[in-house]
């Protein structure tokens, strides 16, 4: 490898690191403090990119996004030069959208980060096979649950975790990134049954398979960094985040609790692996006041990941917006009319809705390595 080529490739990755990754469609709430991106390593701890009180959904001047039960909602994010990892999608009543436990109890889907996207140049192997730069959009779909009552305001949560190659370091993983989009459910078939979470595997590296490529941990919560926050230093870009979260080789596997686990990749360009992914260990960090999913102690102390208890879905009651009369049958999405209709999702905006409550409380400890000095 020529040094100049490596520097060019690293520069391409670094150019987008301020943004890393975020939910693009349906449009996320966004935030002011982190320029729209919610990165756990930068101090944005989720479960959304901004709290419900700051959501544009509360403004009467913003048109609302309407969806219907049973609809396949398109979800999109940009790769932003980063390979690997998982995406988790969950949906709760809008009023419960500040509560980590509520999202953990209402997971709809897991999928690979690089579902149908990848590097711009597939022959670029400076950082490993199919790990080069490229910012094409990645897409998936999620089914709106049929057990949500009409006129219910809900929040879709998007999480990216297990992404790799932090600032050109091939053995490092990113922290977690969060985004939320608010909408109202009207119409569609009904059912009392709560949907179980599903996993859709297969990515650019392992197409048509039941696995995803990832780094670090395959479990939400392991790279939330607890209650730790960075201490930025002027002129030091890397001091703005606690990342990288973990060190270790590229892996392949399923989300924690959704399959047979993980293993090292079977590619010629893979880094050497000392042990399987589940047997990883990582330096402890202080416990988070509201952490995503509870990690457990690793079985062996050799590598960076320590899966713990699986997420167990629990029934959650949805809040209902006051009855809306004369709502026409939903067949197509309105531009901005007086009656909601659904087929596609407009840019998410927001309006206040009657809140629901949740008694769920969750806490956990996040385990991550402190950021090393930049090379």
Short mmCIF file of C-alpha atoms in Angstrom, two decimals:
data_model
loop_
_atom_site.label_atom_id
_atom_site.label_comp_id
_atom_site.label_asym_id
_atom_site.label_seq_id
_atom_site.Cartn_x
_atom_site.Cartn_y
_atom_site.Cartn_z
CA UNK A 1 0.00 0.00 0.00
CA UNK A 2 1.37 3.41 -0.89
CA UNK A 3 1.33 5.93 1.96
CA UNK A 4 -0.12 8.63 -0.29
CA UNK A 5 -3.05 6.39 -1.23
CA UNK A 6 -3.75 5.63 2.40
CA UNK A 7 -3.71 9.30 3.29
CA UNK A 8 -6.12 10.15 0.49
CA UNK A 9 -8.50 7.39 1.59
CA UNK A 10 -8.27 8.44 5.23
CA UNK A 11 -8.98 12.03 4.24
CA UNK A 12 -12.14 10.91 2.46
CA UNK A 13 -13.34 9.19 5.60
CA UNK A 14 -12.40 12.07 7.86
CA UNK A 15 -14.19 14.59 5.65
CA UNK A 16 -17.58 13.23 6.67
CA UNK A 17 -16.86 12.35 10.29
CA UNK A 18 -18.55 15.44 11.65
CA UNK A 19 -21.84 13.99 10.46
CA UNK A 20 -21.14 10.25 10.72
CA UNK A 21 -24.71 8.98 10.32
CA UNK A 22 -28.31 10.03 10.85
CA UNK A 23 -31.87 9.21 9.85
CA UNK A 24 -32.75 10.92 6.57
CA UNK A 25 -36.28 9.66 5.74
CA UNK A 26 -38.73 10.05 7.28
CA UNK A 27 -37.11 13.30 8.36
CA UNK A 28 -35.69 13.20 11.87
CA UNK A 29 -36.38 15.73 14.61
CA UNK A 30 -32.84 17.06 14.40
CA UNK A 31 -31.12 19.10 17.10
CA UNK A 32 -29.25 22.35 17.50
CA UNK A 33 -26.40 21.39 19.84
CA UNK A 34 -24.92 18.72 17.53
CA UNK A 35 -25.96 20.14 14.15
CA UNK A 36 -28.60 17.48 13.63
CA UNK A 37 -26.47 14.43 14.47
CA UNK A 38 -27.04 12.58 17.74
CA UNK A 39 -23.85 10.67 18.61
CA UNK A 40 -23.50 9.00 22.00
CA UNK A 41 -19.75 9.65 21.91
CA UNK A 42 -20.35 13.38 21.56
CA UNK A 43 -22.72 13.41 24.53
CA UNK A 44 -26.11 12.93 22.83
CA UNK A 45 -27.49 9.94 24.72
CA UNK A 46 -30.80 9.35 22.94
CA UNK A 47 -33.21 7.71 22.79
CA UNK A 48 -33.94 10.38 20.13
CA UNK A 49 -31.86 13.07 18.48
CA UNK A 50 -33.79 15.61 20.57
CA UNK A 51 -36.35 15.29 23.38
CA UNK A 52 -40.06 15.34 22.61
CA UNK A 53 -40.39 18.85 24.05
CA UNK A 54 -38.05 20.13 21.32
CA UNK A 55 -39.62 18.17 18.49
CA UNK A 56 -40.98 20.17 15.54
CA UNK A 57 -44.02 17.89 15.87
CA UNK A 58 -45.26 20.24 18.61
CA UNK A 59 -45.60 23.20 16.25
CA UNK A 60 -49.04 23.93 14.79
CA UNK A 61 -47.30 25.51 11.79
CA UNK A 62 -45.73 22.28 10.58
CA UNK A 63 -47.78 19.87 8.48
CA UNK A 64 -48.11 16.41 9.95
CA UNK A 65 -46.92 13.11 8.53
CA UNK A 66 -49.67 10.47 8.36
CA UNK A 67 -49.23 6.72 8.04
CA UNK A 68 -51.64 3.83 8.25
CA UNK A 69 -51.56 0.47 10.01
CA UNK A 70 -49.91 -2.25 7.94
CA UNK A 71 -48.12 0.25 5.71
CA UNK A 72 -44.56 -0.50 4.62
CA UNK A 73 -42.85 2.74 5.61
CA UNK A 74 -39.69 3.63 3.67
CA UNK A 75 -36.68 4.38 5.88
CA UNK A 76 -33.47 5.92 4.53
CA UNK A 77 -30.06 7.00 5.78
CA UNK A 78 -26.81 7.88 4.00
CA UNK A 79 -23.75 5.67 4.31
CA UNK A 80 -21.50 8.73 4.82
CA UNK A 81 -18.25 6.83 4.15
CA UNK A 82 -18.70 4.42 7.05
CA UNK A 83 -18.95 0.63 6.62
CA UNK A 84 -20.78 -1.97 8.64
CA UNK A 85 -23.04 -2.18 11.62
CA UNK A 86 -26.71 -2.69 12.35
CA UNK A 87 -29.81 -0.49 12.28
CA UNK A 88 -32.55 -0.94 14.87
CA UNK A 89 -36.08 0.41 14.31
CA UNK A 90 -38.64 0.78 17.11
CA UNK A 91 -41.95 2.65 17.50
CA UNK A 92 -43.69 4.02 20.60
CA UNK A 93 -46.40 6.57 21.41
CA UNK A 94 -45.08 10.11 21.01
CA UNK A 95 -45.52 10.83 24.71
CA UNK A 96 -43.21 7.92 25.60
CA UNK A 97 -40.46 8.97 23.19
CA UNK A 98 -38.12 10.21 25.94
CA UNK A 99 -38.14 6.76 27.54
CA UNK A 100 -35.45 4.24 26.59
CA UNK A 101 -37.38 1.35 28.15
CA UNK A 102 -40.43 2.01 26.02
CA UNK A 103 -38.40 1.83 22.80
CA UNK A 104 -36.60 -1.32 23.99
CA UNK A 105 -39.98 -2.94 24.59
CA UNK A 106 -41.36 -2.04 21.15
CA UNK A 107 -38.66 -3.04 18.67
CA UNK A 108 -39.97 -3.68 15.16
CA UNK A 109 -36.93 -4.55 13.09
CA UNK A 110 -33.17 -5.01 12.87
CA UNK A 111 -31.32 -4.78 9.57
CA UNK A 112 -27.79 -4.22 8.27
CA UNK A 113 -26.47 -0.67 7.96
CA UNK A 114 -25.28 -1.32 4.40
CA UNK A 115 -28.56 -2.91 3.28
CA UNK A 116 -28.26 -1.91 -0.38
CA UNK A 117 -25.39 0.58 -0.35
CA UNK A 118 -21.61 0.36 -0.28
CA UNK A 119 -18.33 2.00 -1.20
CA UNK A 120 -18.04 4.10 -4.35
CA UNK A 121 -15.11 1.97 -5.53
CA UNK A 122 -15.51 -1.72 -4.76
CA UNK A 123 -11.88 -2.42 -5.69
CA UNK A 124 -10.54 -0.06 -3.02
CA UNK A 125 -9.18 -2.33 -0.27
CA UNK A 126 -7.02 0.11 1.69
CA UNK A 127 -9.24 -0.35 4.76
CA UNK A 128 -10.33 -3.88 3.87
CA UNK A 129 -12.69 -5.48 1.40
CA UNK A 130 -15.67 -3.22 0.57
CA UNK A 131 -14.74 -0.82 3.38
CA UNK A 132 -13.85 2.20 1.25
CA UNK A 133 -15.49 5.62 1.13
CA UNK A 134 -18.91 6.24 -0.39
CA UNK A 135 -22.01 8.13 0.71
CA UNK A 136 -24.84 6.55 -1.25
CA UNK A 137 -28.25 6.25 0.42
CA UNK A 138 -29.13 3.04 2.25
CA UNK A 139 -32.78 2.02 2.54
CA UNK A 140 -35.09 -0.40 4.29
CA UNK A 141 -38.77 -0.61 5.20
CA UNK A 142 -40.66 -1.11 8.44
CA UNK A 143 -44.28 -2.21 8.87
CA UNK A 144 -46.53 0.10 10.90
CA UNK A 145 -48.04 -2.06 13.68
CA UNK A 146 -51.71 -2.97 13.33
CA UNK A 147 -52.38 -2.67 17.07
CA UNK A 148 -52.12 1.14 17.10
CA UNK A 149 -55.47 2.97 17.44
CA UNK A 150 -56.59 5.63 14.97
CA UNK A 151 -55.30 9.17 15.46
CA UNK A 152 -52.37 8.03 17.60
CA UNK A 153 -49.20 10.10 17.53
CA UNK A 154 -46.16 7.80 17.37
CA UNK A 155 -42.39 8.11 17.18
CA UNK A 156 -40.12 5.95 15.02
CA UNK A 157 -36.65 5.45 16.52
CA UNK A 158 -33.59 4.71 14.34
CA UNK A 159 -30.29 3.52 15.83
CA UNK A 160 -27.00 2.80 14.05
CA UNK A 161 -24.48 0.77 16.04
CA UNK A 162 -21.55 -1.54 15.32
CA UNK A 163 -20.15 0.70 12.57
CA UNK A 164 -16.45 0.58 11.92
CA UNK A 165 -13.18 2.24 10.97
CA UNK A 166 -13.09 5.36 13.10
CA UNK A 167 -10.85 7.94 11.40
CA UNK A 168 -9.11 5.33 9.29
CA UNK A 169 -8.34 2.95 12.18
CA UNK A 170 -9.40 -0.44 10.81
CA UNK A 171 -9.71 -2.10 14.23
CA UNK A 172 -12.07 0.43 15.83
CA UNK A 173 -15.82 0.84 16.20
CA UNK A 174 -18.02 3.91 16.39
CA UNK A 175 -20.38 4.69 19.23
CA UNK A 176 -24.15 4.66 18.76
CA UNK A 177 -26.15 7.18 16.71
CA UNK A 178 -29.83 8.00 17.23
CA UNK A 179 -32.64 9.62 15.27
CA UNK A 180 -36.42 9.87 15.66
CA UNK A 181 -39.32 10.84 13.40
CA UNK A 182 -42.85 11.68 14.58
CA UNK A 183 -46.09 10.85 12.74
CA UNK A 184 -49.80 10.09 13.21
CA UNK A 185 -51.43 6.72 12.53
CA UNK A 186 -54.83 6.82 10.77
CA UNK A 187 -56.63 3.95 9.07
CA UNK A 188 -55.53 0.53 7.90
CA UNK A 189 -56.27 -3.01 9.11
CA UNK A 190 -56.40 -3.62 12.86
CA UNK A 191 -55.15 -6.40 15.10
CA UNK A 192 -54.76 -6.84 18.86
CA UNK A 193 -51.51 -8.73 18.39
CA UNK A 194 -48.28 -6.91 19.13
CA UNK A 195 -45.66 -7.52 16.40
CA UNK A 196 -42.48 -9.36 17.32
CA UNK A 197 -39.13 -7.90 16.23
CA UNK A 198 -37.66 -9.27 13.00
CA UNK A 199 -34.14 -9.32 11.56
CA UNK A 200 -33.38 -8.81 7.86
CA UNK A 201 -29.78 -9.79 7.19
CA UNK A 202 -27.60 -9.33 4.15
CA UNK A 203 -25.38 -6.37 3.24
CA UNK A 204 -22.81 -5.30 0.63
CA UNK A 205 -20.22 -7.73 2.03
CA UNK A 206 -22.57 -10.63 2.78
CA UNK A 207 -25.49 -10.27 0.35
CA UNK A 208 -28.50 -12.60 0.56
CA UNK A 209 -27.37 -13.88 3.93
CA UNK A 210 -28.57 -13.81 7.50
CA UNK A 211 -25.65 -11.76 8.83
CA UNK A 212 -24.19 -8.26 8.76
CA UNK A 213 -20.63 -6.95 8.85
CA UNK A 214 -19.85 -5.01 12.01
CA UNK A 215 -17.18 -3.88 14.50
CA UNK A 216 -17.19 -3.86 18.28
CA UNK A 217 -20.53 -4.95 19.70
CA UNK A 218 -23.73 -6.36 18.19
CA UNK A 219 -25.82 -5.09 21.12
CA UNK A 220 -27.50 -1.71 21.60
CA UNK A 221 -26.24 -0.07 24.78
CA UNK A 222 -22.67 -1.36 24.73
CA UNK A 223 -21.43 1.79 22.99
CA UNK A 224 -23.63 4.43 24.65
CA UNK A 225 -20.66 5.51 26.86
CA UNK A 226 -22.89 5.69 29.94
CA UNK A 227 -23.00 9.14 31.50
CA UNK A 228 -19.57 10.10 30.17
CA UNK A 229 -19.17 13.10 27.89
CA UNK A 230 -16.14 14.39 25.98
CA UNK A 231 -13.98 17.34 26.99
CA UNK A 232 -13.24 19.14 23.70
CA UNK A 233 -9.88 20.83 23.27
CA UNK A 234 -9.44 23.69 20.80
CA UNK A 235 -7.67 22.50 17.70
CA UNK A 236 -8.13 18.81 18.55
CA UNK A 237 -10.98 17.41 16.43
CA UNK A 238 -10.78 13.96 18.00
CA UNK A 239 -11.35 15.39 21.48
CA UNK A 240 -14.94 16.20 20.50
CA UNK A 241 -15.96 12.56 20.92
CA UNK A 242 -15.31 9.63 23.25
CA UNK A 243 -15.00 7.40 20.19
CA UNK A 244 -13.72 4.94 19.24
CA UNK A 245 -15.85 2.71 21.42
CA UNK A 246 -14.05 -0.62 21.06
CA UNK A 247 -10.99 -2.10 19.40
CA UNK A 248 -11.04 -5.41 17.59
CA UNK A 249 -11.26 -7.01 14.15
CA UNK A 250 -14.07 -6.75 11.63
CA UNK A 251 -16.78 -9.32 12.39
CA UNK A 252 -19.92 -10.79 10.88
CA UNK A 253 -23.04 -11.85 12.72
CA UNK A 254 -26.56 -11.11 13.85
CA UNK A 255 -27.93 -8.53 16.29
CA UNK A 256 -27.75 -9.68 19.89
CA UNK A 257 -30.75 -11.85 20.72
CA UNK A 258 -31.78 -12.36 17.08
CA UNK A 259 -29.60 -15.22 15.89
CA UNK A 260 -26.61 -17.47 16.38
CA UNK A 261 -24.11 -14.75 17.26
CA UNK A 262 -21.00 -13.59 15.46
CA UNK A 263 -17.67 -14.65 14.02
CA UNK A 264 -14.68 -13.22 12.23
CA UNK A 265 -15.24 -12.51 8.53
CA UNK A 266 -14.14 -15.04 5.94
CA UNK A 267 -12.39 -12.53 3.67
CA UNK A 268 -8.77 -12.47 2.62
CA UNK A 269 -8.37 -8.87 3.80
CA UNK A 270 -9.68 -9.42 7.32
CA UNK A 271 -7.58 -8.45 10.34
CA UNK A 272 -6.40 -11.33 12.50
CA UNK A 273 -8.90 -12.28 15.20
CA UNK A 274 -7.94 -13.59 18.61
CA UNK A 275 -11.39 -14.97 19.46
CA UNK A 276 -15.06 -14.92 18.57
CA UNK A 277 -17.09 -11.74 18.88
CA UNK A 278 -19.20 -12.79 21.83
CA UNK A 279 -16.13 -13.48 23.94
CA UNK A 280 -14.90 -9.88 23.72
CA UNK A 281 -14.04 -7.67 26.66
CA UNK A 282 -13.91 -3.90 26.96
CA UNK A 283 -12.88 -1.41 29.61
CA UNK A 284 -15.70 -0.42 31.92
CA UNK A 285 -17.25 3.03 31.83
CA UNK A 286 -19.58 4.62 34.41
CA UNK A 287 -23.19 3.49 34.32
CA UNK A 288 -25.65 5.50 32.29
CA UNK A 289 -28.58 7.08 34.11
CA UNK A 290 -30.82 5.96 31.27
CA UNK A 291 -29.02 3.36 29.22
CA UNK A 292 -30.43 1.48 26.26
CA UNK A 293 -30.03 -2.23 26.80
CA UNK A 294 -28.26 -3.84 29.70
CA UNK A 295 -24.89 -5.40 28.86
CA UNK A 296 -23.62 -8.35 30.89
CA UNK A 297 -20.13 -9.35 31.96
CA UNK A 298 -18.16 -11.10 29.21
CA UNK A 299 -17.50 -14.82 29.41
CA UNK A 300 -13.83 -14.37 28.48
CA UNK A 301 -11.72 -11.23 28.66
CA UNK A 302 -10.01 -11.35 25.29
CA UNK A 303 -11.96 -9.27 22.79
CA UNK A 304 -14.20 -6.13 22.76
CA UNK A 305 -17.79 -7.37 22.91
CA UNK A 306 -19.84 -8.67 25.82
CA UNK A 307 -23.44 -9.51 24.93
CA UNK A 308 -25.88 -9.60 27.80
CA UNK A 309 -29.55 -10.07 28.39
CA UNK A 310 -31.71 -10.05 25.31
CA UNK A 311 -34.36 -7.49 24.75
CA UNK A 312 -37.73 -8.92 25.77
CA UNK A 313 -40.66 -7.14 24.11
CA UNK A 314 -43.39 -6.11 26.50
CA UNK A 315 -46.82 -4.85 25.52
CA UNK A 316 -47.01 -1.05 25.44
CA UNK A 317 -50.24 0.94 25.43
CA UNK A 318 -50.51 3.61 22.82
CA UNK A 319 -51.96 7.02 23.50
CA UNK A 320 -54.79 8.20 21.29
CA UNK A 321 -55.20 11.64 19.84
CA UNK A 322 -58.70 13.08 20.49
CA UNK A 323 -61.15 11.57 18.01
CA UNK A 324 -60.85 13.03 14.56
CA UNK A 325 -64.20 13.12 12.77
CA UNK A 326 -64.86 12.85 9.08
CA UNK A 327 -61.49 11.25 8.32
CA UNK A 328 -61.68 9.83 4.79
CA UNK A 329 -60.47 6.36 3.95
CA UNK A 330 -56.67 6.44 3.70
CA UNK A 331 -55.42 5.64 0.25
CA UNK A 332 -52.73 8.15 -0.64
CA UNK A 333 -50.56 10.65 1.17
CA UNK A 334 -51.78 14.28 1.15
CA UNK A 335 -49.57 17.22 0.35
CA UNK A 336 -51.11 19.28 3.17
CA UNK A 337 -54.89 18.88 3.26
CA UNK A 338 -57.50 18.84 5.99
CA UNK A 339 -57.85 15.06 5.99
CA UNK A 340 -54.87 12.66 6.34
CA UNK A 341 -54.18 9.98 3.78
CA UNK A 342 -51.24 7.66 3.43
CA UNK A 343 -49.01 5.85 0.99
CA UNK A 344 -45.73 7.68 1.30
CA UNK A 345 -44.25 9.75 4.03
CA UNK A 346 -43.77 13.50 3.63
CA UNK A 347 -40.92 15.23 5.35
CA UNK A 348 -41.60 14.67 9.01
CA UNK A 349 -42.93 17.63 10.93
CA UNK A 350 -44.91 17.83 13.99
CA UNK A 351 -47.88 18.78 16.20
CA UNK A 352 -48.68 18.17 19.84
CA UNK A 353 -50.72 15.13 20.70
CA UNK A 354 -52.42 13.78 23.76
CA UNK A 355 -49.64 12.01 25.69
CA UNK A 356 -49.56 8.47 26.95
CA UNK A 357 -47.57 7.34 29.88
CA UNK A 358 -45.10 4.55 30.46
CA UNK A 359 -44.07 2.94 33.71
CA UNK A 360 -41.01 1.35 32.21
CA UNK A 361 -37.61 2.25 33.64
CA UNK A 362 -34.33 0.89 32.44
CA UNK A 363 -30.73 1.37 33.35
CA UNK A 364 -27.52 -0.30 32.36
CA UNK A 365 -23.82 -0.01 32.25
CA UNK A 366 -22.03 0.77 29.02
CA UNK A 367 -18.62 -0.64 28.45
CA UNK A 368 -16.23 1.15 26.14
CA UNK A 369 -12.58 2.03 25.75
CA UNK A 370 -11.47 5.60 26.20
CA UNK A 371 -10.38 7.23 22.94
CA UNK A 372 -6.68 6.66 22.19
CA UNK A 373 -4.40 9.45 21.16
CA UNK A 374 -4.72 10.08 17.43
CA UNK A 375 -2.02 8.49 15.29
#
